[in-house]
Amino acid sequence: DTGVSQDPRHKITKRGQNVTFRCDPISEHNRLYWYRQTLGQGPEFLTYFQNEAQLEKSRLLSDRFSAERPKGSFSTLEIQRTEQGDSAMYLCASSPPSGGIEAFFGQGTRLTVV
Amino acid sequence: KQEVTQIPAALSVPEGENLVLNCSFTDSAIYNLQWFRQDPGKGLTSLLLIQSSQREQTSGRLNASLDKSSGRSTLYIAASQPGDSATYLCAVLTDSWGKLQFGAGTQVVVTP
């Protein structure tokens, strides 16, 4: 499978715990994005990487959220001290370095905070 | 600030009918527009990408048009099938680096 891969697919955690999600983009894609989607809404942008550099962060990304892409390949999104409001689908997408900047999405990680 | 609206929020049609899904955006300064399909609990599948210089794109039974000046795009799905049941999202690219602004989607049910 050469698409965007996300792990885990589902995560249930207790309020206050830390969670980490992983995203593996399509291999030749240097652009990587994280989005968050709540029920009945479209995805909302969280952050953007070009290679290993984090170039843009949404104001939605509070201090409890951190994202990395250490070698310009896979990326991780960590949420510290989770709250019930963090329950959502977290989507990762990647785009190639040139062309029409078409975004390809992974299957997402469904987070439930209890 | 760019706002993307999709109307209707939900649509139910009998099998065989053509589907017409609408997307409107407030700022015509876009790089491209992308249509996605999302099945329940799943990620997004890219259907069609229309560059800002294009008027339409076609793929099989799908056809998407773009009118930048009026801030509108329409996705047509010909001869709908029950397997077309899903939520359809449109998104506009307003930055050169790829940040997408999404609508809330249209939930489609095709009944046999």
PDB file of C-alpha atoms in Angstrom:
ATOM      1  CA  ASP A   1       0.000   0.000   0.000  1.00  0.00           C
ATOM      2  CA  THR A   2       1.605   3.280  -1.097  1.00  0.00           C
ATOM      3  CA  GLY A   3      -0.961   5.644   0.404  1.00  0.00           C
ATOM      4  CA  VAL A   4      -0.804   7.764   3.572  1.00  0.00           C
ATOM      5  CA  SER A   5      -0.723   5.527   6.614  1.00  0.00           C
ATOM      6  CA  GLN A   6      -1.869   6.480  10.121  1.00  0.00           C
ATOM      7  CA  ASP A   7      -1.471   4.586  13.352  1.00  0.00           C
ATOM      8  CA  PRO A   8      -3.385   3.769  15.475  1.00  0.00           C
ATOM      9  CA  ARG A   9      -6.770   3.795  13.774  1.00  0.00           C
ATOM     10  CA  HIS A  10      -8.588   4.101  17.061  1.00  0.00           C
ATOM     11  CA  LYS A  11      -7.492   5.303  20.496  1.00  0.00           C
ATOM     12  CA  ILE A  12      -9.506   5.443  23.711  1.00  0.00           C
ATOM     13  CA  THR A  13      -7.824   7.239  26.571  1.00  0.00           C
ATOM     14  CA  LYS A  14      -8.699   8.590  29.968  1.00  0.00           C
ATOM     15  CA  ARG A  15      -8.838  12.328  30.511  1.00  0.00           C
ATOM     16  CA  GLY A  16      -5.455  13.657  31.549  1.00  0.00           C
ATOM     17  CA  GLN A  17      -3.410  11.005  29.743  1.00  0.00           C
ATOM     18  CA  ASN A  18      -0.978  11.742  26.920  1.00  0.00           C
ATOM     19  CA  VAL A  19      -1.457  10.244  23.467  1.00  0.00           C
ATOM     20  CA  THR A  20       0.724  10.126  20.362  1.00  0.00           C
ATOM     21  CA  PHE A  21      -0.322   9.469  16.774  1.00  0.00           C
ATOM     22  CA  ARG A  22       1.883   8.601  13.840  1.00  0.00           C
ATOM     23  CA  CYS A  23       1.578   9.458  10.153  1.00  0.00           C
ATOM     24  CA  ASP A  24       3.614   7.999   7.288  1.00  0.00           C
ATOM     25  CA  PRO A  25       3.120  10.088   4.133  1.00  0.00           C
ATOM     26  CA  ILE A  26       3.476   8.941   0.551  1.00  0.00           C
ATOM     27  CA  SER A  27       7.203   8.453   0.094  1.00  0.00           C
ATOM     28  CA  GLU A  28       8.033  11.220  -2.400  1.00  0.00           C
ATOM     29  CA  HIS A  29       5.764  13.820  -0.746  1.00  0.00           C
ATOM     30  CA  ASN A  30       7.642  16.550   1.104  1.00  0.00           C
ATOM     31  CA  ARG A  31       4.538  18.379   2.369  1.00  0.00           C
ATOM     32  CA  LEU A  32       2.644  16.962   5.350  1.00  0.00           C
ATOM     33  CA  TYR A  33      -0.466  18.282   7.081  1.00  0.00           C
ATOM     34  CA  TRP A  34      -2.489  17.481  10.187  1.00  0.00           C
ATOM     35  CA  TYR A  35      -6.214  18.191  10.357  1.00  0.00           C
ATOM     36  CA  ARG A  36      -8.865  17.593  13.012  1.00  0.00           C
ATOM     37  CA  GLN A  37     -12.466  16.665  12.225  1.00  0.00           C
ATOM     38  CA  THR A  38     -15.388  16.633  14.645  1.00  0.00           C
ATOM     39  CA  LEU A  39     -18.715  14.988  13.937  1.00  0.00           C
ATOM     40  CA  GLY A  40     -20.702  16.626  11.165  1.00  0.00           C
ATOM     41  CA  GLN A  41     -17.977  19.124  10.300  1.00  0.00           C
ATOM     42  CA  GLY A  42     -15.302  19.369   7.661  1.00  0.00           C
ATOM     43  CA  PRO A  43     -11.665  18.916   8.650  1.00  0.00           C
ATOM     44  CA  GLU A  44      -9.898  21.903  10.231  1.00  0.00           C
ATOM     45  CA  PHE A  45      -6.235  22.624   9.614  1.00  0.00           C
ATOM     46  CA  LEU A  46      -3.850  22.094  12.535  1.00  0.00           C
ATOM     47  CA  THR A  47      -0.293  22.270  11.226  1.00  0.00           C
ATOM     48  CA  TYR A  48       1.936  21.968   8.157  1.00  0.00           C
ATOM     49  CA  PHE A  49       5.435  20.607   7.519  1.00  0.00           C
ATOM     50  CA  GLN A  50       7.626  21.081   4.512  1.00  0.00           C
ATOM     51  CA  ASN A  51      10.289  18.414   4.855  1.00  0.00           C
ATOM     52  CA  GLU A  52      11.276  18.561   8.550  1.00  0.00           C
ATOM     53  CA  ALA A  53      10.340  22.215   9.080  1.00  0.00           C
ATOM     54  CA  GLN A  54       7.049  23.066  10.767  1.00  0.00           C
ATOM     55  CA  LEU A  55       6.012  26.159   8.813  1.00  0.00           C
ATOM     56  CA  GLU A  56       2.495  26.858   9.979  1.00  0.00           C
ATOM     57  CA  LYS A  57       0.410  26.185  13.079  1.00  0.00           C
ATOM     58  CA  SER A  58      -3.252  26.929  13.610  1.00  0.00           C
ATOM     59  CA  ARG A  59      -4.457  28.723  16.721  1.00  0.00           C
ATOM     60  CA  LEU A  60      -6.427  25.487  17.287  1.00  0.00           C
ATOM     61  CA  LEU A  61      -3.104  23.888  18.198  1.00  0.00           C
ATOM     62  CA  SER A  62      -2.914  24.746  21.903  1.00  0.00           C
ATOM     63  CA  ASP A  63       0.187  24.350  24.054  1.00  0.00           C
ATOM     64  CA  ARG A  64      -0.912  20.796  24.845  1.00  0.00           C
ATOM     65  CA  PHE A  65      -0.407  19.807  21.210  1.00  0.00           C
ATOM     66  CA  SER A  66       2.969  19.227  19.608  1.00  0.00           C
ATOM     67  CA  ALA A  67       3.889  17.845  16.216  1.00  0.00           C
ATOM     68  CA  GLU A  68       7.221  16.724  14.830  1.00  0.00           C
ATOM     69  CA  ARG A  69       8.646  15.434  11.591  1.00  0.00           C
ATOM     70  CA  PRO A  70      12.231  14.730  12.619  1.00  0.00           C
ATOM     71  CA  LYS A  71      13.752  13.473   9.382  1.00  0.00           C
ATOM     72  CA  GLY A  72      11.278  14.814   6.911  1.00  0.00           C
ATOM     73  CA  SER A  73       9.598  11.430   6.598  1.00  0.00           C
ATOM     74  CA  PHE A  74       7.013  10.286   9.170  1.00  0.00           C
ATOM     75  CA  SER A  75       5.336  12.690  11.571  1.00  0.00           C
ATOM     76  CA  THR A  76       3.966  12.411  15.101  1.00  0.00           C
ATOM     77  CA  LEU A  77       1.227  14.406  16.793  1.00  0.00           C
ATOM     78  CA  GLU A  78       1.196  14.356  20.591  1.00  0.00           C
ATOM     79  CA  ILE A  79      -1.581  15.594  22.836  1.00  0.00           C
ATOM     80  CA  GLN A  80      -0.698  16.074  26.483  1.00  0.00           C
ATOM     81  CA  ARG A  81      -3.207  16.068  29.340  1.00  0.00           C
ATOM     82  CA  THR A  82      -6.083  15.103  27.077  1.00  0.00           C
ATOM     83  CA  GLU A  83      -9.505  16.666  27.581  1.00  0.00           C
ATOM     84  CA  GLN A  84     -12.921  15.445  26.458  1.00  0.00           C
ATOM     85  CA  GLY A  85     -12.980  18.234  23.892  1.00  0.00           C
ATOM     86  CA  ASP A  86     -10.001  16.613  22.164  1.00  0.00           C
ATOM     87  CA  SER A  87     -12.228  13.730  21.041  1.00  0.00           C
ATOM     88  CA  ALA A  88     -12.191  13.866  17.256  1.00  0.00           C
ATOM     89  CA  MET A  89     -10.815  12.275  14.105  1.00  0.00           C
ATOM     90  CA  TYR A  90      -7.209  13.316  13.471  1.00  0.00           C
ATOM     91  CA  LEU A  91      -6.339  13.226   9.793  1.00  0.00           C
ATOM     92  CA  CYS A  92      -2.956  13.365   8.141  1.00  0.00           C
ATOM     93  CA  ALA A  93      -2.429  14.373   4.514  1.00  0.00           C
ATOM     94  CA  SER A  94       0.547  14.722   2.207  1.00  0.00           C
ATOM     95  CA  SER A  95       1.241  16.493  -1.081  1.00  0.00           C
ATOM     96  CA  PRO A  96       4.014  16.265  -3.658  1.00  0.00           C
ATOM     97  CA  PRO A  97       6.625  19.030  -4.003  1.00  0.00           C
ATOM     98  CA  SER A  98       5.319  20.249  -7.351  1.00  0.00           C
ATOM     99  CA  GLY A  99       2.258  20.145  -9.496  1.00  0.00           C
ATOM    100  CA  GLY A 100      -1.250  20.978  -8.451  1.00  0.00           C
ATOM    101  CA  ILE A 101      -0.727  20.470  -4.704  1.00  0.00           C
ATOM    102  CA  GLU A 102      -3.275  17.682  -4.577  1.00  0.00           C
ATOM    103  CA  ALA A 103      -3.760  16.442  -1.014  1.00  0.00           C
ATOM    104  CA  PHE A 104      -3.901  12.735  -0.233  1.00  0.00           C
ATOM    105  CA  PHE A 105      -5.369  11.765   3.114  1.00  0.00           C
ATOM    106  CA  GLY A 106      -4.858   8.818   5.410  1.00  0.00           C
ATOM    107  CA  GLN A 107      -7.618   6.836   7.110  1.00  0.00           C
ATOM    108  CA  GLY A 108      -7.377   8.936  10.251  1.00  0.00           C
ATOM    109  CA  THR A 109      -7.030   8.217  13.956  1.00  0.00           C
ATOM    110  CA  ARG A 110     -10.269   8.319  15.929  1.00  0.00           C
ATOM    111  CA  LEU A 111      -9.567   9.611  19.446  1.00  0.00           C
ATOM    112  CA  THR A 112     -12.084   9.155  22.242  1.00  0.00           C
ATOM    113  CA  VAL A 113     -11.324  10.760  25.612  1.00  0.00           C
ATOM    114  CA  VAL A 114     -13.375   9.297  28.485  1.00  0.00           C
TER     115      VAL A 114
ATOM    116  CA  LYS B   1     -11.543  35.119   5.715  1.00  0.00           C
ATOM    117  CA  GLN B   2     -12.429  32.312   3.322  1.00  0.00           C
ATOM    118  CA  GLU B   3     -15.665  30.498   4.063  1.00  0.00           C
ATOM    119  CA  VAL B   4     -16.820  27.374   2.258  1.00  0.00           C
ATOM    120  CA  THR B   5     -20.468  26.331   2.255  1.00  0.00           C
ATOM    121  CA  GLN B   6     -22.084  23.158   0.990  1.00  0.00           C
ATOM    122  CA  ILE B   7     -25.809  22.988   0.396  1.00  0.00           C
ATOM    123  CA  PRO B   8     -27.754  20.831   0.973  1.00  0.00           C
ATOM    124  CA  ALA B   9     -26.325  19.239   4.103  1.00  0.00           C
ATOM    125  CA  ALA B  10     -28.058  15.965   3.237  1.00  0.00           C
ATOM    126  CA  LEU B  11     -29.571  14.456   0.107  1.00  0.00           C
ATOM    127  CA  SER B  12     -31.444  11.243  -0.621  1.00  0.00           C
ATOM    128  CA  VAL B  13     -32.074  10.034  -4.165  1.00  0.00           C
ATOM    129  CA  PRO B  14     -33.261   6.791  -5.776  1.00  0.00           C
ATOM    130  CA  GLU B  15     -30.733   4.711  -7.648  1.00  0.00           C
ATOM    131  CA  GLY B  16     -30.186   5.853 -11.221  1.00  0.00           C
ATOM    132  CA  GLU B  17     -30.821   9.539 -10.651  1.00  0.00           C
ATOM    133  CA  ASN B  18     -28.102  12.084 -11.285  1.00  0.00           C
ATOM    134  CA  LEU B  19     -26.608  13.786  -8.235  1.00  0.00           C
ATOM    135  CA  VAL B  20     -25.831  17.508  -8.112  1.00  0.00           C
ATOM    136  CA  LEU B  21     -23.764  18.732  -5.169  1.00  0.00           C
ATOM    137  CA  ASN B  22     -23.024  22.402  -4.622  1.00  0.00           C
ATOM    138  CA  CYS B  23     -20.076  24.185  -3.065  1.00  0.00           C
ATOM    139  CA  SER B  24     -19.664  27.940  -2.649  1.00  0.00           C
ATOM    140  CA  PHE B  25     -16.734  29.978  -1.388  1.00  0.00           C
ATOM    141  CA  THR B  26     -16.478  33.631  -0.426  1.00  0.00           C
ATOM    142  CA  ASP B  27     -12.997  34.560  -1.716  1.00  0.00           C
ATOM    143  CA  SER B  28     -12.331  33.893  -5.395  1.00  0.00           C
ATOM    144  CA  ALA B  29      -8.539  34.044  -4.909  1.00  0.00           C
ATOM    145  CA  ILE B  30      -8.020  30.290  -4.792  1.00  0.00           C
ATOM    146  CA  TYR B  31      -5.252  28.094  -6.173  1.00  0.00           C
ATOM    147  CA  ASN B  32      -7.441  25.057  -6.713  1.00  0.00           C
ATOM    148  CA  LEU B  33     -10.542  23.242  -5.494  1.00  0.00           C
ATOM    149  CA  GLN B  34     -10.690  19.602  -4.524  1.00  0.00           C
ATOM    150  CA  TRP B  35     -13.666  17.278  -4.063  1.00  0.00           C
ATOM    151  CA  PHE B  36     -13.403  14.410  -1.582  1.00  0.00           C
ATOM    152  CA  ARG B  37     -15.511  11.434  -0.584  1.00  0.00           C
ATOM    153  CA  GLN B  38     -15.687  10.253   3.026  1.00  0.00           C
ATOM    154  CA  ASP B  39     -17.268   6.999   4.170  1.00  0.00           C
ATOM    155  CA  PRO B  40     -18.443   6.765   7.813  1.00  0.00           C
ATOM    156  CA  GLY B  41     -15.523   6.608  10.214  1.00  0.00           C
ATOM    157  CA  LYS B  42     -12.982   6.678   7.399  1.00  0.00           C
ATOM    158  CA  GLY B  43     -10.502   9.105   5.917  1.00  0.00           C
ATOM    159  CA  LEU B  44     -10.934  11.240   2.802  1.00  0.00           C
ATOM    160  CA  THR B  45     -10.600   9.945  -0.740  1.00  0.00           C
ATOM    161  CA  SER B  46      -9.706  12.505  -3.382  1.00  0.00           C
ATOM    162  CA  LEU B  47     -12.173  12.493  -6.276  1.00  0.00           C
ATOM    163  CA  LEU B  48     -11.297  15.452  -8.465  1.00  0.00           C
ATOM    164  CA  LEU B  49      -8.884  18.378  -8.399  1.00  0.00           C
ATOM    165  CA  ILE B  50      -9.673  21.510 -10.410  1.00  0.00           C
ATOM    166  CA  GLN B  51      -6.918  24.060 -10.885  1.00  0.00           C
ATOM    167  CA  SER B  52      -7.910  27.724 -10.680  1.00  0.00           C
ATOM    168  CA  SER B  53      -7.321  28.118 -14.438  1.00  0.00           C
ATOM    169  CA  GLN B  54      -9.645  25.220 -15.296  1.00  0.00           C
ATOM    170  CA  ARG B  55     -13.408  25.246 -15.731  1.00  0.00           C
ATOM    171  CA  GLU B  56     -14.085  21.546 -15.177  1.00  0.00           C
ATOM    172  CA  GLN B  57     -12.646  18.111 -14.581  1.00  0.00           C
ATOM    173  CA  THR B  58     -14.089  14.701 -15.380  1.00  0.00           C
ATOM    174  CA  SER B  59     -13.416  11.218 -14.107  1.00  0.00           C
ATOM    175  CA  GLY B  60     -15.755   8.418 -15.112  1.00  0.00           C
ATOM    176  CA  ARG B  61     -19.269   9.248 -13.865  1.00  0.00           C
ATOM    177  CA  LEU B  62     -17.978  12.301 -12.011  1.00  0.00           C
ATOM    178  CA  ASN B  63     -17.788  15.819 -13.400  1.00  0.00           C
ATOM    179  CA  ALA B  64     -16.866  18.923 -11.432  1.00  0.00           C
ATOM    180  CA  SER B  65     -17.168  22.494 -12.623  1.00  0.00           C
ATOM    181  CA  LEU B  66     -15.562  25.623 -11.244  1.00  0.00           C
ATOM    182  CA  ASP B  67     -16.704  29.234 -11.604  1.00  0.00           C
ATOM    183  CA  LYS B  68     -14.197  31.318  -9.686  1.00  0.00           C
ATOM    184  CA  SER B  69     -15.838  34.643 -10.391  1.00  0.00           C
ATOM    185  CA  SER B  70     -19.083  33.576  -8.748  1.00  0.00           C
ATOM    186  CA  GLY B  71     -17.374  31.467  -6.080  1.00  0.00           C
ATOM    187  CA  ARG B  72     -19.067  28.207  -7.015  1.00  0.00           C
ATOM    188  CA  SER B  73     -18.271  24.621  -7.829  1.00  0.00           C
ATOM    189  CA  THR B  74     -20.659  21.807  -8.667  1.00  0.00           C
ATOM    190  CA  LEU B  75     -20.032  18.083  -8.522  1.00  0.00           C
ATOM    191  CA  TYR B  76     -22.194  15.979 -10.823  1.00  0.00           C
ATOM    192  CA  ILE B  77     -22.451  12.217 -10.333  1.00  0.00           C
ATOM    193  CA  ALA B  78     -24.243  10.507 -13.208  1.00  0.00           C
ATOM    194  CA  ALA B  79     -26.516   7.488 -12.794  1.00  0.00           C
ATOM    195  CA  SER B  80     -26.095   7.202  -9.032  1.00  0.00           C
ATOM    196  CA  GLN B  81     -25.584   3.808  -7.368  1.00  0.00           C
ATOM    197  CA  PRO B  82     -26.041   2.696  -3.743  1.00  0.00           C
ATOM    198  CA  GLY B  83     -22.245   2.513  -3.501  1.00  0.00           C
ATOM    199  CA  ASP B  84     -22.154   6.306  -4.023  1.00  0.00           C
ATOM    200  CA  SER B  85     -23.692   6.758  -0.559  1.00  0.00           C
ATOM    201  CA  ALA B  86     -21.165   8.777   1.435  1.00  0.00           C
ATOM    202  CA  THR B  87     -20.369  12.308   2.553  1.00  0.00           C
ATOM    203  CA  TYR B  88     -18.909  14.551  -0.133  1.00  0.00           C
ATOM    204  CA  LEU B  89     -16.639  17.396   0.894  1.00  0.00           C
ATOM    205  CA  CYS B  90     -15.256  20.258  -1.118  1.00  0.00           C
ATOM    206  CA  ALA B  91     -12.133  22.164  -0.134  1.00  0.00           C
ATOM    207  CA  VAL B  92     -10.386  25.214  -1.545  1.00  0.00           C
ATOM    208  CA  LEU B  93      -6.666  25.876  -1.528  1.00  0.00           C
ATOM    209  CA  THR B  94      -6.007  29.483  -0.576  1.00  0.00           C
ATOM    210  CA  ASP B  95      -2.265  29.324   0.174  1.00  0.00           C
ATOM    211  CA  SER B  96       0.606  28.335  -2.093  1.00  0.00           C
ATOM    212  CA  TRP B  97       1.801  25.775   0.439  1.00  0.00           C
ATOM    213  CA  GLY B  98      -1.364  23.734   0.559  1.00  0.00           C
ATOM    214  CA  LYS B  99      -3.661  24.613   3.469  1.00  0.00           C
ATOM    215  CA  LEU B 100      -7.193  23.504   2.619  1.00  0.00           C
ATOM    216  CA  GLN B 101     -10.391  25.203   3.782  1.00  0.00           C
ATOM    217  CA  PHE B 102     -13.257  22.677   3.890  1.00  0.00           C
ATOM    218  CA  GLY B 103     -16.996  22.853   3.712  1.00  0.00           C
ATOM    219  CA  ALA B 104     -19.051  20.798   6.172  1.00  0.00           C
ATOM    220  CA  GLY B 105     -20.009  18.303   3.496  1.00  0.00           C
ATOM    221  CA  THR B 106     -23.153  16.896   1.883  1.00  0.00           C
ATOM    222  CA  GLN B 107     -24.305  13.504   3.147  1.00  0.00           C
ATOM    223  CA  VAL B 108     -25.687  11.479   0.245  1.00  0.00           C
ATOM    224  CA  VAL B 109     -27.893   8.395   0.456  1.00  0.00           C
ATOM    225  CA  VAL B 110     -28.716   6.500  -2.732  1.00  0.00           C
ATOM    226  CA  THR B 111     -31.616   4.113  -2.196  1.00  0.00           C
ATOM    227  CA  PRO B 112     -31.922   0.885  -4.251  1.00  0.00           C
TER     228      PRO B 112
END
